[in-house]
Amino acid sequence: MGFSQIAVNSFLGAAAEAREPLPQTGVKMSGTGADILAETLRAAGVDYIFGTSATGMSPFFDSLTINNDMQFISSIAESQATSMAHGYELVTGKTAVLFVPGVAIPSAMNNLYNAWKDRSSIAVLSDGSSSNFAGRNGFQQMDDWLDPMTQFTKWQWQVNNERQISEMLRRTIKLAETPPGGPVYLRFPGFLLSKPNIKQTIYPQSRFKIPMELYPKPELIEATARALLEAKKPLLCVGHEVTRARANQDVLELAELLGIRMAQGYSVFGDIPFRHPLFSGFYGLGVPRGLSNTDVFLNLGAPMPDPTIFTAPVPSKAKVIHARIEYDEIANTYPTDIAIAAGMKETVTAIKDSVQALATEGQIK
């Protein structure tokens, strides 16, 4: 991921100097486009910016010196900078900021693919060549710099209107961090960062944050609880959405409540302890023990088992229950008996409470 253990500990342990909180009504300011960009990042609580350097980014480097509370962590290659931003997001759970030269975006895309697959929240920023003579196949020109990024980003935009610098950067951060997360790309033409006397209101990013406590339907939770209580050989498949929701302990408590086997789904994280007595193996790049006997399969925040991740399918006799916050991944390939589109922590907590309410004394382990 581009980090040494020392660097990881530094990120987790360092306490950033307290910043004066912005009023909810925002603060009006005037400066270069780069000044507006830097102050918007500061208002979003950004501590680190990963990237490389180029002539077109010089105004931004100047803006960083106005206040010394954000650190630019430079790499010798854009692919490495992308991996560091990806690793930072995985370690901290915070949206990472990546700033690279516009012409180097194809290089950044190599590892941006990994961040996209891991649903890592990264605000990807770049400068861009002047658009005064676009369409001439000139130096650092191509017809469309945004289109190549559509495969690996949730949204892409080029800011041509100076009045929208802060607005579009706030949107980029909001979209990147809203679950399911992912990279978002924002491009600034070369003239915009250095343009002086731009007036803008800088708002705290918290004014644009979307609460994501998404509760499941009670009738689906009760049906899931009854299915688990009636099952002879249930299996939990646990994925990255559980870790991102900080619901790992809740999953363990649910499994231990009924003695349910747990399998690690295909994930960038270790979402369950591999030495736990109920751990039955990996369901992705492997096959969990006792799979063929499974009669209820509860997938919590993981991709469904598929030949593309080198594993066996869910037994056809098993009742399939699929819970994801990324709802468009539910019921794509398997006939699904119970489909739950909700947050993982809310879902697991609700299932656990329902099981406790419905179970007889002999069913609780």
Coordinates of C-alpha atoms in Angstrom, one line a residue:
M1 CA 0.0 0.0 0.0
G2 CA 3.0 2.3 -0.1
F3 CA 3.4 2.7 3.7
S4 CA 6.0 1.5 6.1
Q5 CA 4.8 0.5 9.6
I6 CA 6.5 3.7 11.0
A7 CA 4.5 5.8 8.5
V8 CA 1.3 4.0 9.5
N9 CA 1.9 4.6 13.2
S10 CA 2.7 8.2 12.4
F11 CA -0.6 8.7 10.6
L12 CA -2.6 7.1 13.4
G13 CA -0.8 8.6 16.3
A14 CA 0.0 12.1 15.1
A15 CA -2.4 14.7 16.5
A16 CA -3.0 17.6 14.0
E17 CA -2.9 21.1 15.4
A18 CA -6.4 22.3 16.2
R19 CA -7.9 24.4 13.5
E20 CA -10.3 27.2 14.1
P21 CA -13.7 25.8 13.2
L22 CA -15.5 27.6 10.4
P23 CA -18.9 29.1 11.2
Q24 CA -21.8 27.2 9.7
T25 CA -22.5 30.2 7.4
G26 CA -19.0 30.0 5.9
V27 CA -16.2 32.5 5.5
K28 CA -15.9 34.8 2.5
M29 CA -12.4 35.0 1.0
S30 CA -10.5 36.3 -2.1
G31 CA -7.4 34.7 -3.6
T32 CA -6.1 32.6 -6.4
G33 CA -7.9 29.5 -7.6
A34 CA -5.2 27.5 -5.8
D35 CA -5.9 29.5 -2.6
I36 CA -9.6 28.6 -2.8
L37 CA -8.7 25.0 -3.4
A38 CA -6.4 24.8 -0.4
E39 CA -8.9 26.5 1.9
T40 CA -11.7 24.2 0.8
L41 CA -9.5 21.2 1.6
R42 CA -8.6 22.7 5.0
A43 CA -12.4 23.2 5.7
A44 CA -12.8 19.5 5.0
G45 CA -10.3 18.6 7.7
V46 CA -7.7 17.3 5.3
D47 CA -4.3 16.7 6.9
Y48 CA -2.3 15.0 4.1
I49 CA -2.3 15.4 0.3
F50 CA -0.5 12.8 -1.7
G51 CA 0.9 13.4 -5.2
T52 CA 3.7 14.4 -7.5
S53 CA 4.8 17.8 -8.7
A54 CA 4.6 19.7 -12.0
T55 CA 4.9 23.3 -13.2
G56 CA 1.2 23.7 -13.4
M57 CA 0.7 22.8 -9.8
S58 CA 3.1 25.5 -8.5
P59 CA 0.3 27.9 -7.4
F60 CA -1.1 25.2 -5.2
F61 CA 2.3 24.6 -3.5
D62 CA 2.4 28.4 -2.9
S63 CA -1.0 28.2 -1.3
L64 CA 0.0 25.4 1.1
T65 CA 2.5 27.7 2.7
I66 CA -0.1 30.2 3.8
N67 CA -1.0 27.9 6.6
N68 CA 1.3 25.1 7.6
D69 CA -1.3 22.6 8.8
M70 CA -1.6 20.4 5.7
Q71 CA 1.3 18.2 4.5
F72 CA 2.0 17.4 0.9
I73 CA 3.5 13.9 0.7
S74 CA 5.4 13.7 -2.7
S75 CA 6.2 10.6 -4.6
I76 CA 8.5 10.1 -7.6
A77 CA 5.7 8.5 -9.6
E78 CA 2.0 9.0 -9.9
S79 CA 1.2 5.3 -9.5
Q80 CA 3.1 5.3 -6.2
A81 CA 1.3 8.4 -5.0
T82 CA -2.0 6.7 -5.8
S83 CA -1.1 3.6 -3.8
M84 CA -0.1 5.8 -0.8
A85 CA -3.5 7.6 -1.0
H86 CA -5.2 4.2 -1.2
G87 CA -3.3 2.9 1.7
Y88 CA -4.0 6.0 3.8
E89 CA -7.7 5.6 3.2
L90 CA -7.6 1.9 4.1
V91 CA -5.7 2.5 7.3
T92 CA -7.6 5.6 8.6
G93 CA -11.0 5.3 7.0
K94 CA -10.7 8.9 6.0
T95 CA -11.1 10.2 2.5
A96 CA -7.7 10.6 0.9
V97 CA -6.7 13.5 -1.4
L98 CA -4.5 12.8 -4.4
F99 CA -3.1 15.7 -6.5
V100 CA -1.2 14.8 -9.7
P101 CA -0.3 16.6 -13.0
G102 CA -3.1 16.3 -15.5
V103 CA -0.9 14.7 -18.1
A104 CA 0.0 11.9 -15.6
I105 CA -3.6 10.8 -15.0
P106 CA -3.1 7.7 -17.2
S107 CA -0.2 6.7 -14.9
A108 CA -2.3 7.2 -11.8
M109 CA -5.1 5.0 -13.4
N110 CA -2.9 1.9 -13.0
N111 CA -3.4 1.8 -9.2
L112 CA -6.6 3.7 -9.2
Y113 CA -8.2 0.6 -10.4
N114 CA -7.3 -1.1 -7.2
A115 CA -8.8 1.7 -5.1
W116 CA -11.9 1.5 -7.2
K117 CA -12.2 -2.3 -6.6
D118 CA -11.7 -1.7 -2.8
R119 CA -14.3 1.1 -2.8
S120 CA -11.7 3.4 -1.3
S121 CA -12.7 7.1 -1.0
I122 CA -10.1 9.2 -2.9
A123 CA -10.6 12.7 -4.1
V124 CA -8.4 12.7 -7.2
L125 CA -7.3 16.2 -8.3
S126 CA -5.2 17.4 -11.2
D127 CA -4.2 20.5 -13.1
G128 CA -4.7 20.6 -16.9
S129 CA -3.3 22.2 -19.9
S130 CA -4.7 25.4 -21.2
S131 CA -7.9 25.0 -23.2
N132 CA -7.4 28.2 -25.3
F133 CA -6.4 26.1 -28.4
A134 CA -8.0 22.8 -27.7
G135 CA -8.5 20.2 -30.4
R136 CA -5.1 20.8 -32.1
N137 CA -3.5 17.6 -30.8
G138 CA -0.9 19.9 -29.2
F139 CA 1.4 19.4 -26.2
Q140 CA -0.2 17.5 -23.4
Q141 CA -3.5 17.5 -25.3
M142 CA -6.1 14.8 -25.9
D143 CA -9.7 15.1 -26.9
D144 CA -11.2 14.1 -23.6
W145 CA -9.3 13.8 -20.3
L146 CA -12.4 12.8 -18.3
D147 CA -13.6 9.8 -20.3
P148 CA -10.7 7.5 -19.5
M149 CA -11.5 7.9 -15.8
T150 CA -15.1 6.8 -16.0
Q151 CA -14.3 3.2 -15.4
F152 CA -12.5 3.8 -12.1
T153 CA -14.4 6.8 -10.6
K154 CA -17.8 7.6 -9.3
W155 CA -17.9 11.0 -11.0
Q156 CA -15.6 13.2 -13.1
W157 CA -15.7 16.9 -13.8
Q158 CA -13.5 19.7 -15.1
V159 CA -14.0 23.1 -13.4
N160 CA -14.2 25.8 -16.0
N161 CA -16.1 28.3 -14.0
E162 CA -14.0 30.0 -11.4
R163 CA -17.1 30.6 -9.2
Q164 CA -17.4 26.8 -8.8
I165 CA -14.0 25.9 -7.5
S166 CA -15.0 25.4 -3.9
E167 CA -18.4 24.0 -4.8
M168 CA -17.1 21.3 -7.1
L169 CA -14.3 20.3 -4.7
R170 CA -16.9 19.9 -1.9
R171 CA -19.0 17.7 -4.1
T172 CA -15.9 15.6 -5.0
I173 CA -15.2 15.0 -1.4
K174 CA -18.8 14.3 -0.6
L175 CA -19.3 11.8 -3.4
A176 CA -16.0 10.0 -2.6
E177 CA -16.8 9.5 1.1
T178 CA -20.5 8.6 0.8
P179 CA -20.8 4.8 1.0
P180 CA -20.2 2.9 -1.1
G181 CA -17.0 5.0 -1.4
G182 CA -14.8 5.3 -4.4
P183 CA -12.4 7.6 -6.3
V184 CA -13.8 10.9 -7.8
Y185 CA -11.9 12.9 -10.3
L186 CA -11.8 16.7 -10.5
R187 CA -9.7 18.6 -13.1
F188 CA -8.6 22.2 -13.1
P189 CA -7.5 23.9 -16.4
G190 CA -4.1 25.4 -16.2
F191 CA -5.2 29.1 -16.0
L192 CA -7.6 28.5 -13.1
L193 CA -5.2 27.7 -10.3
S194 CA -3.1 30.9 -10.9
K195 CA -6.0 33.3 -11.6
P196 CA -6.0 36.0 -8.9
N197 CA -8.8 37.8 -7.0
I198 CA -11.4 35.0 -7.1
K199 CA -14.1 35.5 -4.5
Q200 CA -15.7 32.5 -2.9
T201 CA -17.4 31.4 0.4
I202 CA -15.7 28.5 2.1
Y203 CA -18.1 26.3 4.1
P204 CA -17.3 23.5 6.5
Q205 CA -17.5 20.2 4.7
S206 CA -19.8 18.9 7.5
R207 CA -22.6 21.0 5.9
F208 CA -22.5 18.7 2.9
K209 CA -22.1 15.3 4.7
I210 CA -24.9 12.8 4.2
P211 CA -25.9 10.7 7.3
M212 CA -25.7 7.1 6.2
E213 CA -27.5 5.3 9.1
L214 CA -29.6 3.1 6.8
Y215 CA -31.8 0.7 8.7
P216 CA -33.2 -2.5 7.2
K217 CA -36.9 -3.3 6.9
P218 CA -38.1 -5.0 10.1
E219 CA -39.9 -7.8 8.2
L220 CA -36.7 -8.8 6.4
I221 CA -34.8 -8.9 9.6
E222 CA -37.4 -11.1 11.3
A223 CA -37.4 -13.4 8.3
T224 CA -33.6 -13.6 8.4
A225 CA -33.6 -14.3 12.2
R226 CA -36.1 -17.1 11.8
A227 CA -34.1 -18.6 8.9
L228 CA -31.0 -18.7 11.0
L229 CA -32.8 -20.2 14.0
E230 CA -34.3 -22.9 11.9
A231 CA -31.1 -23.7 10.0
K232 CA -29.0 -26.8 10.7
K233 CA -25.8 -25.6 9.0
P234 CA -25.9 -21.8 8.4
L235 CA -22.9 -20.0 7.1
L236 CA -22.0 -16.3 7.4
C237 CA -19.8 -14.8 4.6
V238 CA -18.3 -11.5 5.8
G239 CA -16.9 -8.8 3.6
H240 CA -15.4 -5.3 3.5
E241 CA -18.6 -3.4 4.2
V242 CA -18.6 -4.9 7.7
T243 CA -15.1 -3.4 8.4
R244 CA -16.0 -0.1 6.9
A245 CA -19.1 0.1 9.1
R246 CA -17.0 -1.0 12.2
A247 CA -19.5 -3.9 12.7
N248 CA -16.9 -6.6 13.1
Q249 CA -17.6 -7.2 16.8
D250 CA -21.3 -7.2 16.1
V251 CA -20.8 -10.0 13.5
L252 CA -18.8 -12.0 16.1
E253 CA -21.5 -11.7 18.6
L254 CA -24.1 -12.8 16.1
A255 CA -22.0 -15.9 15.1
E256 CA -21.3 -16.8 18.7
L257 CA -25.0 -16.4 19.7
L258 CA -26.0 -19.3 17.5
G259 CA -22.6 -21.0 16.9
I260 CA -22.7 -20.0 13.2
R261 CA -19.7 -20.8 11.0
M262 CA -18.0 -17.7 9.5
A263 CA -16.2 -17.5 6.2
Q264 CA -14.0 -14.6 5.0
G265 CA -15.4 -13.2 1.8
Y266 CA -13.3 -11.7 -0.9
S267 CA -12.1 -8.5 0.7
V268 CA -9.1 -6.1 1.1
F269 CA -9.5 -6.4 4.9
G270 CA -9.5 -9.3 7.3
D271 CA -13.1 -8.8 8.4
I272 CA -13.2 -11.7 10.9
P273 CA -10.5 -13.3 13.1
F274 CA -9.0 -16.2 11.3
R275 CA -8.2 -18.1 14.5
H276 CA -11.7 -17.9 15.9
P277 CA -13.2 -21.4 16.5
L278 CA -16.1 -20.6 14.2
F279 CA -13.8 -19.5 11.3
S280 CA -14.3 -22.0 8.4
G281 CA -12.0 -20.6 5.8
F282 CA -12.0 -18.2 2.9
Y283 CA -14.8 -17.9 0.4
G284 CA -12.8 -16.4 -2.4
L285 CA -9.4 -17.8 -3.6
G286 CA -10.5 -20.8 -1.7
V287 CA -13.5 -22.8 -0.4
P288 CA -14.7 -22.8 3.2
R289 CA -14.9 -26.0 5.1
G290 CA -18.3 -27.7 5.2
L291 CA -19.7 -25.6 2.3
S292 CA -21.7 -28.4 0.7
N293 CA -23.8 -28.9 3.9
T294 CA -24.8 -25.2 4.1
D295 CA -28.6 -24.7 4.2
V296 CA -28.7 -20.9 4.9
F297 CA -26.1 -18.6 3.4
L298 CA -26.0 -15.1 4.9
N299 CA -23.7 -12.7 3.0
L300 CA -22.9 -9.6 5.0
G301 CA -21.2 -6.9 2.8
A302 CA -19.2 -9.2 0.5
P303 CA -19.2 -9.9 -3.2
M304 CA -21.1 -13.1 -3.9
P305 CA -18.9 -16.2 -4.5
D306 CA -18.1 -16.4 -8.2
P307 CA -15.8 -18.3 -10.5
T308 CA -13.9 -15.0 -11.2
I309 CA -12.6 -15.2 -7.6
F310 CA -11.7 -18.8 -7.9
T311 CA -14.2 -20.5 -5.6
A312 CA -17.2 -22.8 -5.6
P313 CA -20.8 -21.6 -5.9
V314 CA -23.2 -21.4 -3.0
P315 CA -25.0 -24.8 -2.7
S316 CA -28.3 -24.7 -4.8
K317 CA -30.3 -26.1 -1.8
A318 CA -29.2 -23.2 0.5
K319 CA -31.5 -20.3 1.3
V320 CA -29.6 -17.1 0.1
I321 CA -29.8 -14.0 2.2
H322 CA -27.8 -11.1 0.8
A323 CA -27.2 -7.8 2.7
R324 CA -25.2 -4.9 1.2
I325 CA -25.2 -1.2 1.3
E326 CA -24.1 -1.3 -2.3
Y327 CA -27.5 -2.5 -3.3
D328 CA -26.9 -2.8 -7.0
E329 CA -24.7 -5.8 -6.2
I330 CA -27.6 -7.7 -4.6
A331 CA -29.3 -10.5 -6.5
N332 CA -27.3 -10.2 -9.7
T333 CA -26.3 -13.9 -10.2
Y334 CA -27.9 -16.0 -7.5
P335 CA -31.7 -16.4 -6.9
T336 CA -32.0 -14.5 -3.6
D337 CA -34.5 -15.4 -0.9
I338 CA -34.0 -12.3 1.3
A339 CA -32.5 -9.1 -0.2
I340 CA -31.5 -6.5 2.4
A341 CA -30.3 -3.0 1.2
A342 CA -29.0 -1.3 4.3
G343 CA -26.0 -0.4 6.4
M344 CA -24.0 -3.3 7.8
K345 CA -23.9 -2.2 11.4
E346 CA -27.6 -1.5 11.4
T347 CA -28.3 -4.8 9.7
V348 CA -26.2 -7.0 11.9
T349 CA -27.4 -5.4 15.1
A350 CA -31.0 -5.8 14.1
I351 CA -30.5 -9.5 13.2
K352 CA -28.8 -10.1 16.5
D353 CA -31.6 -8.4 18.5
S354 CA -34.3 -10.3 16.5
V355 CA -32.6 -13.6 17.1
Q356 CA -32.4 -12.9 20.8
A357 CA -36.1 -12.0 20.9
L358 CA -37.2 -15.0 18.9
A359 CA -34.9 -17.8 20.2
T360 CA -35.8 -20.3 22.8
E361 CA -33.4 -21.0 25.6
G362 CA -32.1 -24.1 23.9
Q363 CA -31.2 -22.3 20.7
I364 CA -28.8 -19.8 22.3
K365 CA -25.3 -21.1 22.6

